Coordinates of C-alpha atoms in Angstrom, one line a residue:
Chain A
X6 CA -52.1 -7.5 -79.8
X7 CA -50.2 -4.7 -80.9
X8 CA -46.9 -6.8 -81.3
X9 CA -48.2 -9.2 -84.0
X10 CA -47.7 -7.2 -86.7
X11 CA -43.7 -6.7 -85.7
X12 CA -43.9 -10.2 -85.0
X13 CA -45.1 -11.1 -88.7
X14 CA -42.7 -8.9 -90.3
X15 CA -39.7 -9.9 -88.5
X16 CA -40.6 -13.5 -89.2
X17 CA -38.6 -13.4 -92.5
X18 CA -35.5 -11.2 -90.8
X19 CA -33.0 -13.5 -88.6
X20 CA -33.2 -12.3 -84.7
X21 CA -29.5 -11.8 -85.0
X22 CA -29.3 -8.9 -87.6
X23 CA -27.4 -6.1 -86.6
X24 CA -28.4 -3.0 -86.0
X25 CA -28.0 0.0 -83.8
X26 CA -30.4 0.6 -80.6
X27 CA -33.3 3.6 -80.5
X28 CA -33.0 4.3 -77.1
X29 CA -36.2 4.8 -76.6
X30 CA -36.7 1.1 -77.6
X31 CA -34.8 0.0 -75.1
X32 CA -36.1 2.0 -72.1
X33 CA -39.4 0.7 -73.3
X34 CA -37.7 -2.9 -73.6
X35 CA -36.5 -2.6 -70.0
X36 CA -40.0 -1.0 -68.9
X37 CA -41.9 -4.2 -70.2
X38 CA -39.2 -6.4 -68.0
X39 CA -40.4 -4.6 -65.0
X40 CA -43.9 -4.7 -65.5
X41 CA -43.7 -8.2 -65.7
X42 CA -41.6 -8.7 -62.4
X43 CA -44.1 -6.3 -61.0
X44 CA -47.3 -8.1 -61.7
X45 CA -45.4 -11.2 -61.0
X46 CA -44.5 -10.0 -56.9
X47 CA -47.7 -8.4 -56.9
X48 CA -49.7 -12.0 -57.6
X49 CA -47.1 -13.1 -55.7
X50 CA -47.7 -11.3 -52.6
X51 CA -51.8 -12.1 -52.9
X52 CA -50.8 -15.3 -52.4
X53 CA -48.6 -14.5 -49.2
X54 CA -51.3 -12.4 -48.0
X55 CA -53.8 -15.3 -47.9
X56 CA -56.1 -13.7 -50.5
X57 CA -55.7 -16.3 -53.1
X58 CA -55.0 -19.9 -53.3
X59 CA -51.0 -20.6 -53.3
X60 CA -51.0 -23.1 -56.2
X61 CA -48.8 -20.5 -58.1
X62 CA -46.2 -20.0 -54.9
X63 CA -43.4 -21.7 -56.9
X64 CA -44.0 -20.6 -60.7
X65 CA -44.4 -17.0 -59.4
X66 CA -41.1 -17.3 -57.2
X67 CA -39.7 -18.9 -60.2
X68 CA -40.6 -16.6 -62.7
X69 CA -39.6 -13.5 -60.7
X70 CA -35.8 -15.1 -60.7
X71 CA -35.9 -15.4 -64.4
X72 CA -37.5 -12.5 -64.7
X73 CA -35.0 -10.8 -62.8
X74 CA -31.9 -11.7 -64.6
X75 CA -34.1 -10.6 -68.0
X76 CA -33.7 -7.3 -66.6
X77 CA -30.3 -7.4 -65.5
X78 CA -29.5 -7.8 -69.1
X79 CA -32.2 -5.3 -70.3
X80 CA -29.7 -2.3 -68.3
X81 CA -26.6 -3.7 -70.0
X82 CA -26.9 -1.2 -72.3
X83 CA -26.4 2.5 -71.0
X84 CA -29.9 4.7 -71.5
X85 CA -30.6 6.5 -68.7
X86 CA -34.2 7.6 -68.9
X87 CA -38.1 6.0 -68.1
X88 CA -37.5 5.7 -64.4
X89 CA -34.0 4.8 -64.6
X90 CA -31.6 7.2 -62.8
X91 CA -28.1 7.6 -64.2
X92 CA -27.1 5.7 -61.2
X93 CA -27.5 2.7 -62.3
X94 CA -24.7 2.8 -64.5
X95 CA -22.7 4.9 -62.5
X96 CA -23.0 2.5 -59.8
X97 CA -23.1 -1.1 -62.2
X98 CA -21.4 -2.7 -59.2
X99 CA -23.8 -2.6 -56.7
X100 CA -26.7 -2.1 -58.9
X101 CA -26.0 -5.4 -60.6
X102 CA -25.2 -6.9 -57.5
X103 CA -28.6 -6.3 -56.0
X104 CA -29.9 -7.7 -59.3
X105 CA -28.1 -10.8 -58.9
X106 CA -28.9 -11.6 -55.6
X107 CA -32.3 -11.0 -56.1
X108 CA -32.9 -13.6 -58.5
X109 CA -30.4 -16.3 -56.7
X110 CA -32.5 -15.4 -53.2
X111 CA -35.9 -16.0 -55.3
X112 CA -34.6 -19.1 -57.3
X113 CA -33.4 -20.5 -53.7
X114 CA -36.9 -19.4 -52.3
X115 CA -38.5 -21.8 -55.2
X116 CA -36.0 -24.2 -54.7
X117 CA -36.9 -25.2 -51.1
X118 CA -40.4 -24.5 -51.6
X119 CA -40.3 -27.3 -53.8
X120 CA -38.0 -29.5 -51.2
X121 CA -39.2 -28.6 -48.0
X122 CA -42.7 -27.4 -48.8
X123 CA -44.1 -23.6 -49.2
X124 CA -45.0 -22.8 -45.6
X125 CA -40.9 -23.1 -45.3
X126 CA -40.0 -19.9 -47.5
X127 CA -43.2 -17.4 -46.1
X128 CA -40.9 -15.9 -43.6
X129 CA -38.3 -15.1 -46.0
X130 CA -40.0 -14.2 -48.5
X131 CA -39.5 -10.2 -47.4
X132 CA -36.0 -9.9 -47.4
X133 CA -36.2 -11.7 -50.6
X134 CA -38.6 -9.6 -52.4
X135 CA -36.8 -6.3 -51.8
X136 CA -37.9 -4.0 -54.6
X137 CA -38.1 -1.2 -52.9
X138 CA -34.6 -1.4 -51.3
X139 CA -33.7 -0.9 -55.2
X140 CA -36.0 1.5 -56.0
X141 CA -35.3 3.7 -53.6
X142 CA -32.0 4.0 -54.7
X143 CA -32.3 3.6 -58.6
X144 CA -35.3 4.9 -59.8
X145 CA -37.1 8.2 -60.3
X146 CA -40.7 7.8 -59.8
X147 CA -43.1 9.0 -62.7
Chain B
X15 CA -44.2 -1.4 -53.2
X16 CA -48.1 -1.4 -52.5
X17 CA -47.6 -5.8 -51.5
X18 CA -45.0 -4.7 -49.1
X19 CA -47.7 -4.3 -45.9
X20 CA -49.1 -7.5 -47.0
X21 CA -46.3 -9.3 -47.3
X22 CA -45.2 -8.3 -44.1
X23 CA -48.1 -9.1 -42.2
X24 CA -48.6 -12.1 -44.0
X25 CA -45.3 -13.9 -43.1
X26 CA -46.5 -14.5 -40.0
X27 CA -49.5 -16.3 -41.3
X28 CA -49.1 -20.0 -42.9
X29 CA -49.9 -20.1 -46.9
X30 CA -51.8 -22.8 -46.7
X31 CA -54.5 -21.2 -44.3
X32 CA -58.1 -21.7 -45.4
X33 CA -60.3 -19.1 -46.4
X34 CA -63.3 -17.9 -48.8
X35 CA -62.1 -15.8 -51.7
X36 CA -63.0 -12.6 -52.4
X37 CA -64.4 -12.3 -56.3
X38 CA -62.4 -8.9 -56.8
X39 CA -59.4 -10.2 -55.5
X40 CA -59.8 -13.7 -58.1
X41 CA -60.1 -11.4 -60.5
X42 CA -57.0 -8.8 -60.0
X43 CA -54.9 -11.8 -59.2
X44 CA -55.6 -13.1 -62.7
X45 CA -55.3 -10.0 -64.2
X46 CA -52.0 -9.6 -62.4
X47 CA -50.7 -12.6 -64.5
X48 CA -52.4 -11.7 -68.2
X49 CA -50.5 -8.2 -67.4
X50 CA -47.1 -10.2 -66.9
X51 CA -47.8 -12.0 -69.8
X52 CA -48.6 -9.5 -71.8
X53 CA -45.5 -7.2 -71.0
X54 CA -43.2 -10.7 -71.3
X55 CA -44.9 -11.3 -75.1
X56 CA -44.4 -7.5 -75.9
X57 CA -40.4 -7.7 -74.7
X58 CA -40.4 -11.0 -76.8
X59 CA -42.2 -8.5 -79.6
X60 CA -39.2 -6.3 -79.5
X61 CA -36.6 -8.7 -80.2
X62 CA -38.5 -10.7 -82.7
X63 CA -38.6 -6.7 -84.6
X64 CA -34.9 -6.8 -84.1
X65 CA -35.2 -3.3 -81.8
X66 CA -33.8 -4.9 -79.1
X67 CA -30.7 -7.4 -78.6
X68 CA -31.9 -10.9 -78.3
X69 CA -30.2 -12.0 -75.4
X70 CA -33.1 -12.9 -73.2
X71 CA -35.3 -14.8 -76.4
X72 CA -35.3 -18.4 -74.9
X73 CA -36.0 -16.5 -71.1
X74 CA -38.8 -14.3 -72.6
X75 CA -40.2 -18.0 -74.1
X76 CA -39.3 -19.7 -70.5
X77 CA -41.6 -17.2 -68.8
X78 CA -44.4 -16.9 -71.5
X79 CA -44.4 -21.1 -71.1
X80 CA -44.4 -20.6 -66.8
X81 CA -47.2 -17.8 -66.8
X82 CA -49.4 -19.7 -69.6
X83 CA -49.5 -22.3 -66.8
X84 CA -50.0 -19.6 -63.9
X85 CA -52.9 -18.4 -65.7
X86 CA -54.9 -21.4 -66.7
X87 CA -54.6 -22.1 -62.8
X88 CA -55.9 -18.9 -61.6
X89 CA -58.9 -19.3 -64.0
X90 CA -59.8 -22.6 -62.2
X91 CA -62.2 -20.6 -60.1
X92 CA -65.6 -19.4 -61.6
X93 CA -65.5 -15.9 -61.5
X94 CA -66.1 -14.3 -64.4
X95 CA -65.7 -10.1 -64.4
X96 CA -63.0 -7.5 -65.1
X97 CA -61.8 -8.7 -68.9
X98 CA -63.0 -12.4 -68.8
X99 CA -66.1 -13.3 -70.7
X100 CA -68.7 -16.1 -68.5
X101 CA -67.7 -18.0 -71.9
X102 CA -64.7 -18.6 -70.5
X103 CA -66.2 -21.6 -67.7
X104 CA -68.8 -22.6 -70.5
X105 CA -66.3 -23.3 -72.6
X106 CA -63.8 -24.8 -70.2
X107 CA -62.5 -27.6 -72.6
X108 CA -61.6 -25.2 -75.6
X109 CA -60.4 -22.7 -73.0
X110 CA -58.3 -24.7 -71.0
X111 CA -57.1 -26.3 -74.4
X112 CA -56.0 -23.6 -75.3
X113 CA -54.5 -22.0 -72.9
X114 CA -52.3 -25.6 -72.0
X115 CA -51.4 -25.3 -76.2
X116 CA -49.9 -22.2 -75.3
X117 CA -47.6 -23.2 -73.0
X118 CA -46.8 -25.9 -74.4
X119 CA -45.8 -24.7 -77.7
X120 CA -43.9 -21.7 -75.9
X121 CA -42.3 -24.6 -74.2
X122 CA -41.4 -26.3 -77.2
X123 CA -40.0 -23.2 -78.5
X124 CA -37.9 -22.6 -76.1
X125 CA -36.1 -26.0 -75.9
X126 CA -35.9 -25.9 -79.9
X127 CA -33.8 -22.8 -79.3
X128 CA -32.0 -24.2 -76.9
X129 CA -30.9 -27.3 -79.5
X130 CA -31.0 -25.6 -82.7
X131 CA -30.5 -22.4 -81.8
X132 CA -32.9 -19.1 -82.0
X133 CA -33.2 -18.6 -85.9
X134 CA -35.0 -22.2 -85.7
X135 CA -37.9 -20.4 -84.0
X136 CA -38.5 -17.3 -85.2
X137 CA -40.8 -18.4 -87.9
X138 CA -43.3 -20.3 -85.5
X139 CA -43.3 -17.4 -83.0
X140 CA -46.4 -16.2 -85.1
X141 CA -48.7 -18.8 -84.3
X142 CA -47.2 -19.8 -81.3
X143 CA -48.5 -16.6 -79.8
X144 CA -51.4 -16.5 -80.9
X145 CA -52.7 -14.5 -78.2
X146 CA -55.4 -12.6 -80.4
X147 CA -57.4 -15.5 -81.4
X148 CA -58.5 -16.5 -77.3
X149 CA -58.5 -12.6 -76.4
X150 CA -61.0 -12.3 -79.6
X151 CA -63.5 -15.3 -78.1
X152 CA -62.7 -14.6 -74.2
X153 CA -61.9 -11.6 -73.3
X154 CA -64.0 -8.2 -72.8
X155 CA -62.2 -5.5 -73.7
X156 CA -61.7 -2.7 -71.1

């Protein structure tokens, strides 16, 4: 993979070095984050949709919430750029608000999933998964 | 989002509901999850190069460890197509060894980071994620 040769190198350098941010690194960082939450909702919502067996209903649930406070962080920094309008930053409040409660509502989804069984979170699993709510607002489409 | 529809119309179906599987759909949902792992082990890339702060380390590690497991489970189906060789199901035991090494040392990882902090693991990140070597036996390249 084409990471294993950073990986091998940085073996020998601690992870906490200091050094200043490319910002193209991080809009590339931040892009990764969201492919990940991405192709998480999107096996996600196979399963919802019947097409595929929901063994994975709680790790996906659970992986979108940590997923989603990954890239929470991965904006802390200010780049505007990729698909990232400036208004993210301009608007940190609500834009981080959203974040938040998107990966509380999905970590609550798994949570009673795993307490009162998976058919209980299918009808709430819409207003949980609100990507596009964000997007709308957030991002500029390639 | 392109799930939205389906998730719609699908919260008013139970998750549990039987069906037969469609072969294309076994094999996008799987590819869904290699895709999330792939873009979570390229984020984990970046920090391990020191590009990008490492904040989310022991998360990136969480949700390698989480879709490691995903994946071996949405292989439990014989279907073999898009990237995955027929090896794969021949070779169940090795694959399914390896795949449950995976997490399980990504696992590890991340609870060692946890307790001795994240220098302790950057050295073992390397064969830890050793994506390559099952890619190299398993996988077709596109």
């Amino acid at each position: 993979m084409k990471y294993a040769a950073a990986i091998v190198l940085a073996a020998l350098i601690p992870a906490t070095h200091a050094f200043a941010y490319d910002e193209k690194d991080v809009i590339d960082y931040r892009g990764h984050i969201m492919k990940s939450l991405d192709a998480q909702a999107a096996a996600l919502g196979m399963i919802v949709s019947t097409q595929i067996p929901a063994d994975n209903l709680i790790a996906h649930l659970d992986a979108i919430a940590l997923t989603a406070q990954q890239s929470l962080k991965s904006f802390e920094q200010k780049v505007p750029g990729g698909e990232s309008k400036p208004l993210v930053w301009e608007q940190w409040k609500d834009f981080s608000e959203r974040m938040n409660t998107f990966a509380a509502k999905t970590a609550e989804l798994a949570q009673t999933a795993r307490t009162k069984g998976q058919d209980a979170v299918v009808a709430d699993m819409v207003s949980a998964l609100a990507c596009k709510s964000c997007h709308d607002i957030y991002r500029n489409k390639k």
